[in-house]
Coordinates of C-alpha atoms and ligand atoms in Angstrom, one line a residue:
M1 CA 3.7 28.9 1.1
S2 CA 0.4 28.4 2.7
S3 CA -1.0 25.0 3.7
P4 CA -4.5 23.8 4.3
L5 CA -3.3 23.0 7.8
D6 CA -2.3 26.6 8.7
K7 CA -4.0 27.9 11.9
F8 CA -5.5 24.5 12.4
Y9 CA -6.2 25.3 16.0
K10 CA -8.3 28.2 15.0
K11 CA -10.7 26.2 12.6
S12 CA -14.0 24.6 13.5
I13 CA -14.0 20.8 13.8
N14 CA -15.6 20.5 10.3
E15 CA -13.0 22.9 8.8
R16 CA -10.3 20.9 10.3
I17 CA -11.6 17.7 8.7
Q18 CA -11.8 19.5 5.4
S19 CA -8.3 20.7 5.7
L20 CA -7.1 17.1 6.5
M21 CA -8.6 16.1 3.3
S22 CA -7.2 19.0 1.3
A23 CA -3.7 18.3 2.7
G24 CA -4.0 14.6 1.7
F25 CA -4.0 13.1 5.2
I26 CA -7.5 11.5 4.7
E27 CA -9.5 10.5 1.7
H28 CA -12.9 11.9 0.5
E29 CA -14.7 8.6 1.4
H30 CA -13.8 9.2 5.0
I31 CA -15.5 12.5 5.2
S32 CA -19.0 11.2 5.2
N33 CA -18.5 8.9 8.0
F34 CA -15.6 10.7 9.7
K35 CA -17.2 10.9 13.1
Q36 CA -18.5 7.3 12.9
S37 CA -14.9 6.2 12.1
F38 CA -14.1 6.8 15.8
S39 CA -17.1 5.4 17.4
L40 CA -17.0 2.0 18.9
P41 CA -20.1 -0.1 17.9
E42 CA -21.8 -1.8 20.8
G43 CA -21.3 -5.2 19.0
V44 CA -17.5 -4.6 19.3
S45 CA -17.2 -3.0 22.8
N46 CA -19.4 -5.7 24.3
H47 CA -16.8 -8.3 23.1
M48 CA -13.7 -6.3 23.9
V49 CA -14.0 -6.3 27.7
E50 CA -16.4 -7.7 30.3
N51 CA -19.7 -6.4 31.9
V52 CA -20.0 -3.6 29.3
V53 CA -22.6 -0.9 30.0
G54 CA -21.4 1.7 27.5
T55 CA -18.3 3.4 26.1
Y56 CA -16.2 6.2 27.8
Q57 CA -15.0 8.8 25.3
L58 CA -12.0 11.1 25.3
P59 CA -11.2 14.0 22.9
L60 CA -8.9 13.0 20.0
G61 CA -6.7 15.8 18.8
L62 CA -3.8 16.1 16.4
G63 CA -0.2 16.9 17.3
M64 CA 0.9 19.3 14.5
N65 CA 4.2 20.2 12.9
F66 CA 5.9 17.0 13.4
L67 CA 8.8 16.4 11.0
I68 CA 10.4 13.0 11.9
N69 CA 13.2 11.4 9.9
G70 CA 12.4 13.9 7.1
K71 CA 8.7 13.0 6.9
D72 CA 5.7 15.1 8.0
Y73 CA 3.2 13.7 10.5
L74 CA 0.0 14.7 12.1
V75 CA 0.0 12.7 15.4
P76 CA -3.3 11.5 16.9
M77 CA -3.4 12.1 20.6
A78 CA -6.2 11.0 22.9
T79 CA -6.2 12.8 26.2
E80 CA -8.4 14.6 28.7
E81 CA -5.8 17.1 29.7
P82 CA -5.9 20.7 28.2
S83 CA -2.7 22.2 26.8
V84 CA -1.0 18.8 26.1
I85 CA -1.6 18.8 22.3
A86 CA -0.9 22.5 22.1
A87 CA 2.4 22.2 23.9
A88 CA 3.5 19.1 21.8
S89 CA 2.6 21.0 18.6
F90 CA 4.5 24.2 19.8
G91 CA 7.6 22.1 20.7
A92 CA 7.4 20.3 17.4
K93 CA 7.2 23.6 15.5
T94 CA 10.6 24.8 16.9
V95 CA 12.1 21.4 16.3
R96 CA 10.9 21.5 12.8
A97 CA 12.7 24.9 12.2
G98 CA 15.9 23.1 13.3
G99 CA 15.5 20.2 10.9
G100 CA 13.1 17.9 12.8
F101 CA 13.4 14.8 14.9
T102 CA 15.6 11.8 14.3
T103 CA 14.5 8.5 15.6
T104 CA 16.1 5.0 15.8
Q105 CA 15.0 1.7 17.2
E106 CA 17.7 -1.0 16.5
K107 CA 15.7 -3.9 17.4
R108 CA 12.3 -4.8 18.6
W109 CA 12.4 -8.0 20.6
M110 CA 9.8 -8.8 23.2
I111 CA 10.9 -10.8 26.4
G112 CA 9.2 -13.8 27.7
Q113 CA 10.1 -15.1 31.1
V114 CA 9.9 -18.7 32.5
I115 CA 10.5 -18.5 36.2
L116 CA 11.6 -21.7 37.9
K117 CA 12.3 -22.6 41.6
N118 CA 14.1 -25.4 43.3
V119 CA 16.7 -25.7 40.5
E120 CA 19.8 -27.4 42.0
D121 CA 23.3 -26.3 40.9
S122 CA 21.9 -23.5 39.0
E123 CA 25.1 -22.5 37.1
A124 CA 25.4 -26.0 35.6
M125 CA 21.7 -25.9 34.8
K126 CA 22.2 -22.6 33.0
E127 CA 24.7 -24.3 30.8
K128 CA 22.3 -27.3 30.3
V129 CA 19.4 -25.0 29.2
L130 CA 21.6 -23.3 26.6
E131 CA 22.7 -26.8 25.3
H132 CA 18.9 -27.3 24.7
Y133 CA 18.7 -24.1 22.8
D134 CA 17.4 -25.6 19.4
D135 CA 14.9 -27.9 21.1
L136 CA 13.5 -25.0 23.1
V137 CA 13.2 -22.7 20.1
E138 CA 11.5 -25.4 18.2
R139 CA 8.9 -26.0 21.0
A140 CA 8.3 -22.2 21.2
H141 CA 7.8 -21.9 17.4
A142 CA 5.5 -24.9 17.3
A143 CA 3.2 -23.1 19.8
H144 CA 2.9 -20.1 17.5
P145 CA 4.1 -21.0 14.0
S146 CA 2.4 -18.1 12.2
I147 CA 4.9 -15.6 13.6
V148 CA 7.7 -17.6 12.2
K149 CA 6.1 -17.6 8.8
R150 CA 6.0 -13.9 9.1
G151 CA 9.6 -13.7 9.6
G152 CA 9.7 -13.4 13.3
G153 CA 10.2 -15.8 16.3
V154 CA 12.7 -16.6 19.0
K155 CA 16.0 -14.7 18.4
D156 CA 17.9 -15.6 21.5
I157 CA 17.6 -17.4 24.9
D158 CA 19.2 -16.4 28.1
V159 CA 19.3 -17.5 31.8
R160 CA 19.3 -15.1 34.8
I161 CA 20.0 -16.4 38.2
I162 CA 18.4 -14.3 40.9
E163 CA 20.0 -15.1 44.3
S164 CA 18.1 -15.9 47.4
N165 CA 17.8 -13.0 49.8
P166 CA 17.5 -13.9 53.4
E167 CA 16.4 -10.3 54.4
E168 CA 13.5 -10.4 51.9
H169 CA 12.9 -14.1 52.7
T170 CA 13.1 -14.9 49.0
P171 CA 14.4 -18.1 47.5
E172 CA 16.8 -18.4 44.5
F173 CA 14.8 -18.0 41.2
F174 CA 16.0 -19.5 37.9
V175 CA 14.7 -17.2 35.2
V176 CA 14.8 -18.2 31.5
H177 CA 14.4 -15.3 29.0
L178 CA 13.0 -15.9 25.5
Y179 CA 13.8 -13.0 23.2
V180 CA 11.0 -12.9 20.5
D181 CA 10.7 -10.9 17.3
T182 CA 6.9 -10.3 17.2
K183 CA 7.1 -8.3 14.0
E184 CA 4.2 -5.9 13.7
A185 CA 2.4 -7.1 16.8
M186 CA 3.0 -5.8 20.4
G187 CA 3.3 -9.5 21.0
A188 CA 2.0 -10.1 24.6
N189 CA -0.2 -13.0 23.6
I190 CA 2.4 -14.5 21.1
V191 CA 5.1 -14.4 23.7
N192 CA 2.9 -15.6 26.6
T193 CA 1.9 -18.6 24.4
M194 CA 5.6 -19.3 23.6
A195 CA 6.8 -19.0 27.3
E196 CA 4.0 -21.3 28.5
A197 CA 4.9 -23.8 25.8
I198 CA 8.5 -24.3 27.1
K199 CA 7.7 -24.6 30.8
D200 CA 7.4 -28.4 30.9
A201 CA 10.6 -28.9 28.9
L202 CA 12.4 -26.5 31.2
E203 CA 11.2 -28.5 34.3
I204 CA 12.7 -31.6 32.8
I205 CA 15.9 -30.0 31.8
T206 CA 16.6 -28.3 35.1
G207 CA 14.8 -30.6 37.5
G208 CA 13.2 -27.4 39.0
N209 CA 9.5 -26.4 39.2
A210 CA 8.1 -23.8 36.9
L211 CA 6.2 -21.1 38.6
M212 CA 5.0 -19.1 35.6
G213 CA 5.7 -18.4 31.9
I214 CA 4.8 -14.7 30.9
L215 CA 5.8 -11.6 29.0
S216 CA 7.9 -9.0 30.7
N217 CA 6.8 -5.5 30.1
Y218 CA 10.3 -4.3 30.9
A219 CA 11.0 -4.1 27.1
T220 CA 14.8 -3.3 27.3
E221 CA 15.2 -5.0 23.9
A222 CA 12.9 -2.6 22.2
L223 CA 14.5 0.7 23.1
V224 CA 13.6 3.7 20.9
T225 CA 15.5 7.0 20.8
A226 CA 14.3 10.4 19.5
S227 CA 16.6 13.4 19.3
F228 CA 16.9 16.9 17.9
R229 CA 19.4 19.6 17.7
L230 CA 18.6 23.4 17.7
A231 CA 20.6 26.5 17.2
P232 CA 20.3 28.9 20.2
S233 CA 18.7 31.5 18.0
L234 CA 15.6 29.4 17.7
L235 CA 15.3 29.3 21.5
S236 CA 15.1 33.0 22.5
R237 CA 11.8 33.8 24.4
S238 CA 10.3 36.4 26.5
G239 CA 13.2 38.8 26.4
L240 CA 15.8 36.0 27.2
E241 CA 18.7 35.3 24.8
G242 CA 18.6 31.9 23.1
T243 CA 21.8 30.9 24.8
E244 CA 20.4 31.6 28.2
V245 CA 17.2 29.5 27.4
R246 CA 19.4 26.8 26.2
D247 CA 21.5 26.7 29.3
R248 CA 18.4 26.9 31.5
I249 CA 16.9 23.9 29.7
V250 CA 20.2 22.0 30.2
E251 CA 20.0 22.9 34.0
A252 CA 16.3 21.7 34.1
S253 CA 17.5 18.4 32.7
Q254 CA 20.3 18.1 35.3
I255 CA 18.0 18.6 38.2
A256 CA 15.6 16.1 36.7
S257 CA 18.5 13.6 36.5
V258 CA 19.5 13.9 40.2
D259 CA 16.3 14.7 42.1
P260 CA 13.5 12.0 42.0
Y261 CA 10.8 14.5 43.1
R262 CA 11.6 16.6 40.0
A263 CA 12.2 13.6 37.8
V264 CA 8.7 12.2 38.4
T265 CA 7.0 15.3 37.2
H266 CA 9.5 15.8 34.3
N267 CA 8.7 12.2 33.2
K268 CA 4.9 12.8 33.7
G269 CA 5.3 15.5 31.0
I270 CA 6.9 13.1 28.6
M271 CA 4.1 10.7 29.3
N272 CA 1.5 13.3 28.5
G273 CA 2.6 12.9 24.9
V274 CA 3.6 9.2 25.0
E275 CA 0.4 8.0 26.5
A276 CA -1.8 10.2 24.5
A277 CA -0.3 8.7 21.2
V278 CA -0.2 5.2 22.5
L279 CA -3.9 5.3 23.5
A280 CA -4.9 6.9 20.2
T281 CA -3.1 4.3 18.1
G282 CA -4.9 1.4 20.0
N283 CA -1.9 0.3 22.0
D284 CA -1.6 -0.7 25.6
T285 CA -0.9 2.3 27.8
R286 CA -0.3 0.1 31.0
A287 CA 2.3 -2.1 29.3
T288 CA 4.2 0.9 27.9
S289 CA 4.1 3.0 31.1
A290 CA 5.1 0.1 33.4
G291 CA 8.2 -0.5 31.2
I292 CA 9.1 3.2 30.8
H293 CA 9.0 4.0 34.5
A294 CA 11.0 0.9 35.4
Y295 CA 13.6 2.1 32.7
A296 CA 13.8 5.4 34.5
S297 CA 14.9 3.6 37.5
Q298 CA 17.5 1.4 35.9
S299 CA 20.4 3.1 37.8
G300 CA 18.7 2.2 41.2
Q301 CA 17.4 5.7 41.4
Y302 CA 14.3 7.1 39.5
R303 CA 15.7 9.8 37.0
S304 CA 14.6 11.8 34.0
L305 CA 14.2 9.8 30.8
S306 CA 15.3 12.7 28.5
K307 CA 18.7 14.4 28.5
Y308 CA 19.7 17.9 27.1
Y309 CA 23.2 19.1 26.5
V310 CA 25.1 21.7 24.5
D311 CA 27.2 20.2 21.7
E312 CA 30.5 21.5 20.4
H313 CA 28.8 24.0 18.0
G314 CA 26.8 25.5 20.9
Y315 CA 23.6 23.8 19.8
L316 CA 21.0 22.4 22.2
V317 CA 20.7 18.6 21.8
G318 CA 17.7 16.9 23.3
T319 CA 17.3 13.1 23.4
L320 CA 14.7 10.7 24.8
T321 CA 15.3 7.0 25.0
I322 CA 12.4 4.7 26.3
P323 CA 11.4 1.1 25.9
L324 CA 8.4 1.0 23.6
A325 CA 6.7 -2.3 22.9
I326 CA 3.8 -1.1 20.6
G327 CA 2.2 -2.6 17.5
T328 CA 0.3 -1.7 14.4
V329 CA -1.7 -5.0 14.5
G330 CA -3.3 -7.3 17.1
G331 CA -5.0 -6.6 20.4
S332 CA -7.6 -3.9 20.0
I333 CA -5.9 -2.3 17.0
S334 CA -7.4 -4.7 14.6
I335 CA -10.9 -4.4 15.9
H336 CA -11.3 -0.7 17.1
P337 CA -12.4 1.5 14.1
G338 CA -10.7 4.5 15.8
A339 CA -7.3 2.8 16.1
Q340 CA -7.4 1.8 12.4
F341 CA -8.3 5.3 11.5
T342 CA -5.5 6.9 13.6
Q343 CA -3.0 4.5 12.2
H344 CA -4.2 5.5 8.8
I345 CA -3.6 9.3 9.5
L346 CA -0.2 8.4 10.4
G347 CA 0.3 6.8 7.0
D348 CA 0.0 3.2 8.3
P349 CA 3.5 3.1 9.6
D350 CA 5.3 -0.1 10.6
A351 CA 5.8 -0.9 14.3
K352 CA 9.3 0.7 14.4
T353 CA 8.2 3.8 12.7
L354 CA 5.3 4.1 15.1
A355 CA 7.6 3.8 18.1
G356 CA 9.8 6.5 16.7
I357 CA 6.7 8.8 16.3
V358 CA 5.5 8.2 19.8
C359 CA 9.0 8.8 21.2
A360 CA 9.3 12.1 19.3
V361 CA 5.9 13.2 20.7
G362 CA 7.3 12.5 24.2
L363 CA 10.4 14.6 23.5
A364 CA 8.4 17.5 21.9
Q365 CA 6.2 17.5 25.0
N366 CA 9.1 17.6 27.4
F367 CA 11.0 20.2 25.4
S368 CA 8.0 22.5 25.3
A369 CA 7.3 22.1 29.0
L370 CA 11.0 22.8 30.0
R371 CA 11.2 25.8 27.8
A372 CA 8.0 27.2 29.3
L373 CA 9.1 26.3 32.9
V374 CA 12.5 28.1 32.5
T375 CA 11.1 31.2 30.8
D376 CA 7.5 32.3 31.4
G377 CA 6.5 29.5 33.8
I378 CA 4.0 26.9 33.0
Q379 CA 0.8 28.6 34.2
R380 CA 0.7 31.5 31.7
G381 CA 0.2 29.1 28.8
H382 CA -2.3 27.0 30.8
M383 CA -4.6 30.0 31.6
A384 CA -6.7 30.0 28.5
L385 CA -7.6 26.3 28.7
Q386 CA -8.0 26.4 32.4
A387 CA -10.5 29.2 32.0
K388 CA -12.4 27.1 29.5
S389 CA -12.5 24.1 31.9
L390 CA -13.8 26.4 34.7
A391 CA -16.5 27.8 32.4
M392 CA -17.6 24.3 31.4
T393 CA -17.6 23.1 35.0
A394 CA -19.7 26.1 36.0
G395 CA -22.3 25.0 33.3
A396 CA -21.5 27.1 30.3
V397 CA -22.5 25.6 26.9
G398 CA -21.9 26.4 23.2
V399 CA -21.0 30.1 22.7
E400 CA -21.1 30.8 26.5
I401 CA -17.8 28.7 26.9
D402 CA -15.8 31.2 25.0
V403 CA -17.6 34.2 26.4
I404 CA -17.2 33.2 30.0
S405 CA -13.7 32.0 29.7
R406 CA -12.6 35.3 28.2
K407 CA -14.2 37.3 30.9
L408 CA -12.8 34.9 33.5
R409 CA -9.2 35.5 32.1
R410 CA -9.7 39.3 32.6
S411 CA -11.1 38.9 36.1
Q412 CA -9.7 37.9 39.5
P413 CA -9.7 35.4 41.1
M414 CA -9.9 32.8 38.3
N415 CA -11.8 30.2 40.1
L416 CA -15.1 28.2 39.9
T417 CA -17.0 30.6 42.0
Q418 CA -16.1 33.5 39.8
A419 CA -17.0 31.4 36.7
E420 CA -20.5 30.7 38.2
A421 CA -21.0 34.3 39.0
L422 CA -20.0 35.4 35.5
L423 CA -22.3 32.9 33.9
E424 CA -25.2 33.9 36.0
E425 CA -24.6 37.5 35.2
Y426 CA -24.3 36.6 31.5
R427 CA -27.5 34.6 31.3
N428 CA -29.5 37.4 33.2
Ligands
NDP501 P1 -2.7 -10.7 19.4 O1 -3.0 -11.8 20.3 O2 -3.8 -10.0 18.7 O3 -1.6 -11.3 18.2 C1 -1.2 -10.5 17.1 C2 -2.1 -10.9 15.9 O4 -1.8 -10.1 14.7 C3 -2.0 -12.3 15.5 O5 -3.3 -12.8 15.4 C4 -1.3 -12.3 14.1 O6 -1.8 -13.2 13.3 C5 -1.7 -11.0 13.6 N1 -0.8 -10.3 12.6 C6 -1.2 -9.9 11.4 N2 -0.1 -9.4 10.8 C7 0.9 -9.5 11.6 C8 2.3 -9.0 11.5 N3 2.8 -8.5 10.4 N4 3.2 -9.3 12.5 C9 2.7 -9.8 13.8 N5 1.4 -10.2 13.9 C10 0.5 -10.1 12.8 O7 -1.9 -9.5 20.0 P2 -0.5 -9.5 20.7 O8 0.2 -10.8 20.9 O9 0.3 -8.3 20.1 O10 -0.8 -9.0 22.2 C11 -1.3 -7.6 22.4 C12 -2.4 -7.6 23.3 O11 -2.2 -8.4 24.5 C13 -2.8 -6.2 23.8 O12 -4.2 -6.0 23.7 C14 -2.4 -6.2 25.3 O13 -3.1 -5.3 26.0 C15 -2.7 -7.6 25.7 N6 -2.0 -8.2 26.9 C16 -0.9 -7.6 27.4 C17 -0.2 -8.1 28.5 C18 0.9 -7.5 29.0 O14 1.3 -6.4 28.5 N7 1.6 -7.9 30.1 C19 -0.6 -9.5 28.9 C20 -1.7 -10.1 28.2 C21 -2.3 -9.5 27.2 P3 -1.2 -14.7 13.2 O15 -1.5 -15.3 14.6 O16 -1.8 -15.3 12.1 O17 0.3 -14.5 13.0

C-alpha cells in the first residue's frame, strides 16, 4: 500500500511538508508557519547565550523508516554532513523489514558528585555518610522540592574512595555520589543544585573539605540499549550472499572491538546519528558525547560501542548500548521553538522513549555504514552528495547545483577545479 511518505527524498521541501501532514505527523495549523517553527527569534537567542550577534543554522532532515518497539517514527536529525540521514534511513529500512528495533532503558538516574579531600579514616567515614542517608536525602530534596513532587528525587547514595597516587601526585579523594531520578529533565541543574546543597553537611559528617558538588556526565545509571535481528536473506548486496555480508559485518564489529584506531571511526559513525538526533531535539550534545566516549573506554581501552553476532538461527543480531542522559523538558527544549517542534514530530515521547529512539538512530547509522564498508565501500554512496557539495562550493546555485553535480559525477577527476570548470562552461 502506498504512503504519502513514499519517495520522500525525491520530493521538494514543500511536497515533503504536505506529505507529513497527509501522513498525520503534523497538523494543518503547522503548515502556515512551518518554517517559522524552526527559526529562533532574536528575543530568545539573545537570552540563551552571551554576546549574541546572530543565529547559526543547520539543515534539519528526517530519518525515515524507523520502526521502534512496534511504533513508526520520523526522526528529526540536525547535521551538516551529507549522507548521514540517507544512511540512517537506509539502515532503518532493512531493520524494519526484519521487524524493527527493540529498545530498553531500565532506569534513568543522573549522578551528582560531591568531592571531598582531607577525609581521615575514609572507610569509617564512608559508613558514617551512609548512616546520615536520610538527613542527606532530606537536604537534597529541600534544595529542589519540585522534582520530588513530580515523583523524582534521590534514589540512592554511595561513596567512592579514590586512592592517592604518588606517581600522579594526587591525594586521596572521597567522592559521594547522589543518584537522582530527574523524571523528564536531563537534570544537570537539578542535580547540581542538590549536590551543592549537601556539601556543608558532608564536611561536618566527614571532617573533610568539599572541593565541589557537580553532575557527572558519565551517565552509567542511564544506559539505553537498541537491538535488531535480521535474517541473512535481507542482507545480500552487490552480488554477495546474505550470509557472507552477515559474517563480514560481524568481523567488522570484531576489529572495532580490539583496535582503537578502527573503534574511533566506528563510533564516530554511531555519533553521526546520535548527535544529529540529540541536537535536533534540543538536547546537550557535549554532555551526551562526553559520557558515551567514556563508556567506550570502560574496559581501559577505547572500543566499539556496538556489537554484532550471529544467533543460533543464523540471524545477524546488532546491539548498541550507550549512556544517554537526555530530556524532553528543561534547558533549551522548553524555549527553542525548533526543539518543541521536533519533539512534536516524534509524538511528544517521554525521556525514556526519546533515549531509545536516539539509540536506534545510532545503531541504524552504524549498521548502514558497516554494510556499505564490507560490500561496496563507503565512497560509492557518498559520491552523489559529494558532487553536490563540490558544485555548491564552486558557486553553483538553484538548478545549477543538480546540473553541475550530475556532470561532475560523469567526469574525472571529481574535484573543486573540475566543478569550477564545469560551472564556467555551463554559464557560458
Ligand atoms: P532545567 O534547569 O531547565 O530544569 C528542568 C526544568 O523542567 C525544571 O524547571 C522543571 O520544573 C521543569 N519540568 C517540567 N516538567 C518536568 C518533568 N516532568 N520532569 C522534570 N522536570 C520538569 O534543566 P536541567 O536541570 O534538565 O538541565 C539541563 C540543562 O543544563 C541543559 O541545557 C544543559 O546543557 C545544562 N547544563 C549541563 C551541564 C552538564 O552537562 N555538565 C552543566 C550545567 C548545565 P520544576 O523546577 O518546577 O520542577
